[in-house]
Amino acid sequence: METVIVTNNLSYHYAAEKERYALQNVSLSFLQGELVALVGPNGSGKTTFIKLLAGLLEPNEGYVEVLGRNPKKLKEEGLLGTQIGLVFQNPDNQIVAAVVEEDVAFGPENLNLPTGEIKKRVEEALKLTGLWELRQRASYALSGGQKQRLAIAGALALKPRILLLDEPTSMLDPAGRQEVLNLLLKLNEEEKLTIIFITHYMEEALRAKRLIAFDRGRVAFDGTPNNFFRQKPLVRRLGLDIPPLYKLLERLWAEKIFVPDTVTTPEMLV
Ligand code: ADP
């Protein structure tokens, strides 16, 4: 598998807080097709990490490479979106056009692609995100989950290989959260997109293939979600919850009811 992101001794402190690192000596690499949840208490450095990957911040020490390039340079060349799709918490801030299909066309239009190619990309992105039927709707009239899927469609229309999402579900109701999570799972599974998302919902983190926990700017855990939730003192120290589904899995393991250790989804239980 190809390595798509590498960070080496990555450190960052905000100008206002020179004494304290928001992120310190983070060395991680990500392979094509990974589905990674970033978790940790508020202020532990998750957003700073994502911003460094996306070239929105420049490291004070260490380096980051995305597909072999410095993301800051990619950003300056206007090419970042073609490598990394970025999605933030508030879907309202990410919608730029009044009509759904126009919103998705915005990115490809800015790349000055031929009209036919723009149409094709908009159609593909809307179909992938389940918004094709809603293409002529007013963007503002969509539900929270639909708006967030629209933000993802906009990112997909630039054909990135990586999606970075900063708490994409935190402003959504439970139905919206489910829609967005299912979409991320599908994009990872079927489109082989590399997906890194921040979440404070541990039931979402359990669905990832890899979980990285941050604590005070450092990596406190990097491994499978099951192995993370097995380490109860660490999970507790970080102030995180054990998701109910994981508790059920532990009960089944304890009762010696055979459930493979790799099971992380309710569907896999049936
Ligand atoms: P998380 O995403 O895990 O909540 P952040 O990356 O947002 O954490 O924050 C990491 C640290 O950097 C925190 O101590 C936070 O207070 C600080 N920080 C974040 N953004 C800024 C900023 N714009 N200016 C100064 N300090 C900041």
mmCIF file of C-alpha atoms and ligand atoms in Angstrom:
data_model
loop_
_atom_site.group_PDB
_atom_site.id
_atom_site.type_symbol
_atom_site.label_atom_id
_atom_site.label_comp_id
_atom_site.label_asym_id
_atom_site.label_seq_id
_atom_site.Cartn_x
_atom_site.Cartn_y
_atom_site.Cartn_z
ATOM 1 C CA MET A 1 0.000 0.000 0.000
ATOM 2 C CA GLU A 2 1.192 3.456 -0.899
ATOM 3 C CA THR A 3 1.965 5.931 1.898
ATOM 4 C CA VAL A 4 -0.051 9.085 1.216
ATOM 5 C CA ILE A 5 0.744 11.240 4.256
ATOM 6 C CA VAL A 6 3.878 11.384 6.376
ATOM 7 C CA THR A 7 4.551 13.599 9.366
ATOM 8 C CA ASN A 8 7.881 13.619 11.097
ATOM 9 C CA ASN A 9 8.407 15.212 14.521
ATOM 10 C CA LEU A 10 5.677 17.648 13.687
ATOM 11 C CA SER A 11 5.358 20.440 16.256
ATOM 12 C CA TYR A 12 3.269 23.572 16.320
ATOM 13 C CA HIS A 13 2.543 26.387 18.743
ATOM 14 C CA TYR A 14 0.191 29.284 18.137
ATOM 15 C CA ALA A 15 1.837 32.699 18.221
ATOM 16 C CA ALA A 16 -0.166 33.659 21.291
ATOM 17 C CA GLU A 17 1.027 30.578 23.185
ATOM 18 C CA LYS A 18 4.730 30.321 22.460
ATOM 19 C CA GLU A 19 5.422 28.513 25.712
ATOM 20 C CA ARG A 20 3.004 25.730 25.017
ATOM 21 C CA TYR A 21 2.881 23.382 22.071
ATOM 22 C CA ALA A 22 -0.521 22.687 20.536
ATOM 23 C CA LEU A 23 1.157 19.716 18.878
ATOM 24 C CA GLN A 24 4.485 18.182 19.788
ATOM 25 C CA ASN A 25 6.717 15.673 17.987
ATOM 26 C CA VAL A 26 3.981 13.912 16.099
ATOM 27 C CA SER A 27 5.358 11.304 13.688
ATOM 28 C CA LEU A 28 2.648 9.395 11.863
ATOM 29 C CA SER A 29 2.098 7.949 8.428
ATOM 30 C CA PHE A 30 -1.077 7.080 6.610
ATOM 31 C CA LEU A 31 -1.591 4.569 3.840
ATOM 32 C CA GLN A 32 -3.863 4.829 0.832
ATOM 33 C CA GLY A 33 -7.328 3.553 1.771
ATOM 34 C CA GLU A 34 -7.087 3.975 5.540
ATOM 35 C CA LEU A 35 -10.116 5.031 7.577
ATOM 36 C CA VAL A 36 -8.819 6.810 10.655
ATOM 37 C CA ALA A 37 -10.651 8.366 13.608
ATOM 38 C CA LEU A 38 -8.842 11.077 15.579
ATOM 39 C CA VAL A 39 -10.068 11.355 19.152
ATOM 40 C CA GLY A 40 -8.983 13.096 22.343
ATOM 41 C CA PRO A 41 -10.090 15.736 24.816
ATOM 42 C CA ASN A 42 -10.824 19.306 23.753
ATOM 43 C CA GLY A 43 -7.607 21.173 23.123
ATOM 44 C CA SER A 44 -5.524 18.016 22.608
ATOM 45 C CA GLY A 45 -4.349 19.102 19.143
ATOM 46 C CA LYS A 46 -6.649 17.253 16.730
ATOM 47 C CA THR A 47 -7.724 20.300 14.732
ATOM 48 C CA THR A 48 -4.200 21.672 14.685
ATOM 49 C CA PHE A 49 -3.010 18.333 13.266
ATOM 50 C CA ILE A 50 -5.630 18.370 10.494
ATOM 51 C CA LYS A 51 -4.802 22.003 9.666
ATOM 52 C CA LEU A 52 -1.118 21.119 9.345
ATOM 53 C CA LEU A 53 -1.984 18.230 7.013
ATOM 54 C CA ALA A 54 -4.102 20.585 4.935
ATOM 55 C CA GLY A 55 -1.437 23.285 4.685
ATOM 56 C CA LEU A 56 -3.608 25.762 6.601
ATOM 57 C CA LEU A 57 -0.823 26.038 9.171
ATOM 58 C CA GLU A 58 2.905 25.653 8.733
ATOM 59 C CA PRO A 59 4.866 23.509 11.213
ATOM 60 C CA ASN A 60 7.248 25.223 13.623
ATOM 61 C CA GLU A 61 9.342 22.077 13.676
ATOM 62 C CA GLY A 62 9.334 18.824 11.753
ATOM 63 C CA TYR A 63 7.591 18.320 8.438
ATOM 64 C CA VAL A 64 4.490 17.031 6.734
ATOM 65 C CA GLU A 65 4.239 15.573 3.245
ATOM 66 C CA VAL A 66 1.070 14.815 1.364
ATOM 67 C CA LEU A 67 1.587 12.600 -1.675
ATOM 68 C CA GLY A 68 5.235 13.557 -1.528
ATOM 69 C CA ARG A 69 4.538 17.300 -1.533
ATOM 70 C CA ASN A 70 4.462 20.070 1.053
ATOM 71 C CA PRO A 71 0.720 20.794 1.527
ATOM 72 C CA LYS A 72 1.396 24.515 1.955
ATOM 73 C CA LYS A 73 2.949 24.562 -1.540
ATOM 74 C CA LEU A 74 0.029 22.603 -2.968
ATOM 75 C CA LYS A 75 -2.313 25.139 -1.418
ATOM 76 C CA GLU A 76 -0.366 28.061 -2.899
ATOM 77 C CA GLU A 77 -0.598 26.438 -6.327
ATOM 78 C CA GLY A 78 -4.378 26.101 -5.890
ATOM 79 C CA LEU A 79 -4.064 22.331 -6.185
ATOM 80 C CA LEU A 80 -4.700 21.274 -2.613
ATOM 81 C CA GLY A 81 -8.358 20.388 -3.202
ATOM 82 C CA THR A 82 -7.365 18.002 -5.972
ATOM 83 C CA GLN A 83 -5.386 15.985 -3.414
ATOM 84 C CA ILE A 84 -7.189 16.652 -0.123
ATOM 85 C CA GLY A 85 -10.886 17.281 0.415
ATOM 86 C CA LEU A 86 -11.520 19.295 3.574
ATOM 87 C CA VAL A 87 -14.790 19.258 5.472
ATOM 88 C CA PHE A 88 -15.494 21.217 8.637
ATOM 89 C CA GLN A 89 -17.977 21.129 11.466
ATOM 90 C CA ASN A 90 -20.528 23.633 10.302
ATOM 91 C CA PRO A 91 -22.059 22.724 6.937
ATOM 92 C CA ASP A 92 -23.596 26.199 6.568
ATOM 93 C CA ASN A 93 -20.142 27.766 6.324
ATOM 94 C CA GLN A 94 -19.174 25.467 3.467
ATOM 95 C CA ILE A 95 -22.072 26.058 1.129
ATOM 96 C CA VAL A 96 -21.293 28.665 -1.508
ATOM 97 C CA ALA A 97 -24.182 28.495 -3.993
ATOM 98 C CA ALA A 98 -27.968 28.766 -3.716
ATOM 99 C CA VAL A 99 -28.718 25.541 -5.607
ATOM 100 C CA VAL A 100 -27.304 22.095 -4.771
ATOM 101 C CA GLU A 101 -25.788 21.280 -8.190
ATOM 102 C CA GLU A 102 -24.310 24.765 -8.525
ATOM 103 C CA ASP A 103 -22.643 24.368 -5.178
ATOM 104 C CA VAL A 104 -20.941 21.150 -6.284
ATOM 105 C CA ALA A 105 -19.905 22.748 -9.609
ATOM 106 C CA PHE A 106 -18.148 25.637 -7.847
ATOM 107 C CA GLY A 107 -14.841 23.808 -7.227
ATOM 108 C CA PRO A 108 -14.447 22.247 -10.684
ATOM 109 C CA GLU A 109 -15.388 25.607 -12.287
ATOM 110 C CA ASN A 110 -12.555 27.233 -10.372
ATOM 111 C CA LEU A 111 -10.186 24.648 -11.825
ATOM 112 C CA ASN A 112 -11.310 25.880 -15.274
ATOM 113 C CA LEU A 113 -12.224 22.389 -16.390
ATOM 114 C CA PRO A 114 -14.161 21.942 -19.665
ATOM 115 C CA THR A 115 -17.965 22.185 -19.248
ATOM 116 C CA GLY A 116 -18.517 18.512 -20.076
ATOM 117 C CA GLU A 117 -16.021 17.439 -17.438
ATOM 118 C CA ILE A 118 -17.641 19.722 -14.844
ATOM 119 C CA LYS A 119 -21.060 18.218 -15.579
ATOM 120 C CA LYS A 120 -19.680 14.712 -15.303
ATOM 121 C CA ARG A 121 -17.963 15.413 -11.983
ATOM 122 C CA VAL A 122 -21.030 17.099 -10.500
ATOM 123 C CA GLU A 123 -23.198 14.141 -11.487
ATOM 124 C CA GLU A 124 -20.731 11.624 -10.058
ATOM 125 C CA ALA A 125 -20.323 13.504 -6.776
ATOM 126 C CA LEU A 126 -24.080 13.968 -6.335
ATOM 127 C CA LYS A 127 -24.742 10.303 -7.044
ATOM 128 C CA LEU A 128 -22.019 9.134 -4.669
ATOM 129 C CA THR A 129 -23.406 11.261 -1.854
ATOM 130 C CA GLY A 130 -27.037 10.331 -2.537
ATOM 131 C CA LEU A 131 -28.007 13.897 -3.482
ATOM 132 C CA TRP A 132 -28.705 13.416 -7.183
ATOM 133 C CA GLU A 133 -32.474 13.570 -6.697
ATOM 134 C CA LEU A 134 -32.056 16.823 -4.749
ATOM 135 C CA ARG A 135 -29.784 18.486 -7.308
ATOM 136 C CA GLN A 136 -32.157 21.353 -8.065
ATOM 137 C CA ARG A 137 -33.121 22.059 -4.474
ATOM 138 C CA ALA A 138 -32.170 25.228 -2.645
ATOM 139 C CA SER A 139 -29.027 24.463 -0.633
ATOM 140 C CA TYR A 140 -30.314 26.269 2.459
ATOM 141 C CA ALA A 141 -33.452 24.112 2.526
ATOM 142 C CA LEU A 142 -31.508 20.877 3.031
ATOM 143 C CA SER A 143 -31.333 19.084 6.381
ATOM 144 C CA GLY A 144 -28.101 19.223 8.390
ATOM 145 C CA GLY A 145 -27.049 15.754 7.246
ATOM 146 C CA GLN A 146 -27.836 16.603 3.621
ATOM 147 C CA LYS A 147 -25.868 19.855 3.880
ATOM 148 C CA GLN A 148 -22.869 18.017 5.234
ATOM 149 C CA ARG A 149 -23.183 15.460 2.405
ATOM 150 C CA LEU A 150 -23.292 18.432 0.020
ATOM 151 C CA ALA A 151 -20.051 19.744 1.529
ATOM 152 C CA ILE A 152 -18.543 16.286 0.969
ATOM 153 C CA ALA A 153 -19.891 16.234 -2.626
ATOM 154 C CA GLY A 154 -18.205 19.596 -3.246
ATOM 155 C CA ALA A 155 -14.921 18.163 -2.017
ATOM 156 C CA LEU A 156 -15.347 14.970 -4.090
ATOM 157 C CA ALA A 157 -15.930 16.932 -7.291
ATOM 158 C CA LEU A 158 -12.238 17.888 -7.191
ATOM 159 C CA LYS A 159 -11.353 14.173 -7.150
ATOM 160 C CA PRO A 160 -9.103 14.159 -4.082
ATOM 161 C CA ARG A 161 -7.464 10.965 -2.851
ATOM 162 C CA ILE A 162 -7.735 12.014 0.776
ATOM 163 C CA LEU A 163 -10.631 13.385 2.814
ATOM 164 C CA LEU A 164 -9.936 15.222 6.071
ATOM 165 C CA LEU A 165 -12.962 15.984 8.209
ATOM 166 C CA ASP A 166 -13.001 18.021 11.408
ATOM 167 C CA GLU A 167 -15.957 16.857 13.511
ATOM 168 C CA PRO A 168 -18.225 16.539 10.483
ATOM 169 C CA THR A 169 -21.110 15.179 12.552
ATOM 170 C CA SER A 170 -20.965 17.301 15.686
ATOM 171 C CA MET A 171 -23.631 19.792 14.584
ATOM 172 C CA LEU A 172 -26.002 17.135 13.265
ATOM 173 C CA ASP A 173 -28.934 15.290 14.789
ATOM 174 C CA PRO A 174 -28.591 11.502 15.238
ATOM 175 C CA ALA A 175 -30.137 10.766 11.818
ATOM 176 C CA GLY A 176 -27.773 13.251 10.137
ATOM 177 C CA ARG A 177 -24.795 11.778 11.966
ATOM 178 C CA GLN A 178 -25.714 8.314 10.746
ATOM 179 C CA GLU A 179 -26.086 9.544 7.141
ATOM 180 C CA VAL A 180 -22.662 11.160 7.170
ATOM 181 C CA LEU A 181 -20.955 8.227 8.889
ATOM 182 C CA ASN A 182 -22.485 5.758 6.422
ATOM 183 C CA LEU A 183 -21.276 7.933 3.557
ATOM 184 C CA LEU A 184 -17.718 7.985 4.927
ATOM 185 C CA LEU A 185 -17.752 4.195 5.322
ATOM 186 C CA LYS A 186 -19.003 3.818 1.752
ATOM 187 C CA LEU A 187 -16.450 6.228 0.264
ATOM 188 C CA ASN A 188 -13.679 4.364 2.053
ATOM 189 C CA GLU A 189 -14.949 0.916 1.123
ATOM 190 C CA GLU A 190 -16.012 1.481 -2.470
ATOM 191 C CA GLU A 191 -13.944 4.438 -3.652
ATOM 192 C CA LYS A 192 -10.860 3.502 -1.597
ATOM 193 C CA LEU A 193 -10.556 7.079 -0.384
ATOM 194 C CA THR A 194 -8.177 7.688 2.487
ATOM 195 C CA ILE A 195 -10.334 9.231 5.206
ATOM 196 C CA ILE A 196 -9.181 10.880 8.427
ATOM 197 C CA PHE A 197 -11.947 12.288 10.621
ATOM 198 C CA ILE A 198 -12.094 13.918 14.025
ATOM 199 C CA THR A 199 -14.956 12.826 16.224
ATOM 200 C CA HIS A 200 -16.013 13.011 19.821
ATOM 201 C CA TYR A 201 -18.593 10.259 19.294
ATOM 202 C CA MET A 202 -16.902 7.034 20.305
ATOM 203 C CA GLU A 203 -19.467 4.883 18.487
ATOM 204 C CA GLU A 204 -18.238 6.572 15.298
ATOM 205 C CA ALA A 205 -14.592 6.067 16.246
ATOM 206 C CA LEU A 206 -15.339 2.349 16.773
ATOM 207 C CA ARG A 207 -16.316 2.096 13.075
ATOM 208 C CA ALA A 208 -12.905 3.297 11.867
ATOM 209 C CA LYS A 209 -10.131 0.852 10.967
ATOM 210 C CA ARG A 210 -7.549 2.835 12.910
ATOM 211 C CA LEU A 211 -7.893 5.123 15.904
ATOM 212 C CA ILE A 212 -5.395 7.754 16.976
ATOM 213 C CA ALA A 213 -5.886 9.403 20.364
ATOM 214 C CA PHE A 214 -4.270 12.749 21.093
ATOM 215 C CA ASP A 215 -3.455 13.978 24.576
ATOM 216 C CA ARG A 216 -1.939 17.418 25.208
ATOM 217 C CA GLY A 217 -0.506 17.637 21.711
ATOM 218 C CA ARG A 218 0.998 14.164 21.648
ATOM 219 C CA VAL A 219 -0.110 10.809 20.304
ATOM 220 C CA ALA A 220 -1.381 8.772 23.259
ATOM 221 C CA PHE A 221 -2.618 5.792 21.228
ATOM 222 C CA ASP A 222 -2.399 4.554 17.639
ATOM 223 C CA GLY A 223 -4.005 1.224 16.791
ATOM 224 C CA THR A 224 -7.323 -0.515 16.226
ATOM 225 C CA PRO A 225 -10.445 0.874 17.921
ATOM 226 C CA ASN A 226 -10.958 -2.444 19.738
ATOM 227 C CA ASN A 227 -7.480 -2.249 21.237
ATOM 228 C CA PHE A 228 -8.091 1.335 22.298
ATOM 229 C CA PHE A 229 -11.363 0.632 24.100
ATOM 230 C CA ARG A 230 -9.771 -2.411 25.743
ATOM 231 C CA GLN A 231 -7.437 0.034 27.545
ATOM 232 C CA LYS A 232 -10.048 1.373 29.952
ATOM 233 C CA PRO A 233 -7.708 3.440 32.188
ATOM 234 C CA LEU A 234 -6.373 5.321 29.150
ATOM 235 C CA VAL A 235 -9.863 5.867 27.725
ATOM 236 C CA ARG A 236 -11.013 7.163 31.109
ATOM 237 C CA ARG A 237 -7.957 9.371 31.573
ATOM 238 C CA LEU A 238 -8.733 11.037 28.245
ATOM 239 C CA GLY A 239 -12.312 11.610 29.419
ATOM 240 C CA LEU A 240 -13.761 9.491 26.605
ATOM 241 C CA ASP A 241 -16.624 6.961 26.748
ATOM 242 C CA ILE A 242 -16.659 3.277 25.963
ATOM 243 C CA PRO A 243 -19.328 2.904 23.260
ATOM 244 C CA PRO A 244 -22.275 0.603 24.101
ATOM 245 C CA LEU A 245 -21.549 -1.630 21.103
ATOM 246 C CA TYR A 246 -18.027 -2.234 22.375
ATOM 247 C CA LYS A 247 -19.391 -3.132 25.820
ATOM 248 C CA LEU A 248 -21.690 -5.663 24.157
ATOM 249 C CA LEU A 249 -18.746 -7.141 22.234
ATOM 250 C CA GLU A 250 -16.805 -7.523 25.474
ATOM 251 C CA ARG A 251 -19.739 -9.306 27.081
ATOM 252 C CA LEU A 252 -19.881 -11.715 24.159
ATOM 253 C CA TRP A 253 -16.127 -12.336 24.302
ATOM 254 C CA ALA A 254 -16.338 -12.889 28.066
ATOM 255 C CA GLU A 255 -19.178 -15.363 27.589
ATOM 256 C CA LYS A 256 -17.012 -17.075 24.963
ATOM 257 C CA ILE A 257 -19.679 -16.496 22.360
ATOM 258 C CA PHE A 258 -17.556 -16.437 19.265
ATOM 259 C CA VAL A 259 -17.228 -12.978 17.807
ATOM 260 C CA PRO A 260 -14.067 -12.251 15.849
ATOM 261 C CA ASP A 261 -11.930 -9.573 17.449
ATOM 262 C CA THR A 262 -12.171 -7.571 14.269
ATOM 263 C CA VAL A 263 -15.919 -7.055 14.608
ATOM 264 C CA THR A 264 -16.681 -3.371 15.010
ATOM 265 C CA THR A 265 -20.108 -2.903 13.464
ATOM 266 C CA PRO A 266 -23.580 -4.077 14.450
ATOM 267 C CA GLU A 267 -24.081 -5.450 10.928
ATOM 268 C CA MET A 268 -21.063 -7.723 11.375
ATOM 269 C CA LEU A 269 -22.729 -9.364 14.350
ATOM 270 C CA VAL A 270 -25.628 -10.803 12.377
HETATM 271 P P1 ADP B 1 -8.658 19.956 19.543
HETATM 272 O O1 ADP B 1 -8.997 20.000 18.091
HETATM 273 O O2 ADP B 1 -8.162 18.626 19.997
HETATM 274 O O3 ADP B 1 -9.784 20.467 20.407
HETATM 275 P P2 ADP B 1 -6.887 22.175 18.952
HETATM 276 O O4 ADP B 1 -5.949 21.707 17.917
HETATM 277 O O5 ADP B 1 -8.036 23.031 18.528
HETATM 278 O O6 ADP B 1 -7.415 20.932 19.801
HETATM 279 O O7 ADP B 1 -6.080 22.992 20.059
HETATM 280 C C1 ADP B 1 -4.824 22.571 20.574
HETATM 281 C C2 ADP B 1 -4.278 23.666 21.484
HETATM 282 O O8 ADP B 1 -4.012 24.845 20.726
HETATM 283 C C3 ADP B 1 -5.238 24.102 22.584
HETATM 284 O O9 ADP B 1 -4.501 24.355 23.752
HETATM 285 C C4 ADP B 1 -5.847 25.361 22.055
HETATM 286 O O10 ADP B 1 -6.219 26.229 23.117
HETATM 287 C C5 ADP B 1 -4.720 25.953 21.247
HETATM 288 N N1 ADP B 1 -5.249 26.742 20.117
HETATM 289 C C6 ADP B 1 -6.037 26.289 19.123
HETATM 290 N N2 ADP B 1 -6.303 27.270 18.229
HETATM 291 C C7 ADP B 1 -5.663 28.376 18.678
HETATM 292 C C8 ADP B 1 -5.540 29.708 18.203
HETATM 293 N N3 ADP B 1 -6.126 30.094 17.060
HETATM 294 N N4 ADP B 1 -4.781 30.562 18.923
HETATM 295 C C9 ADP B 1 -4.163 30.178 20.076
HETATM 296 N N5 ADP B 1 -4.240 28.934 20.567
HETATM 297 C C10 ADP B 1 -4.977 28.037 19.888
#
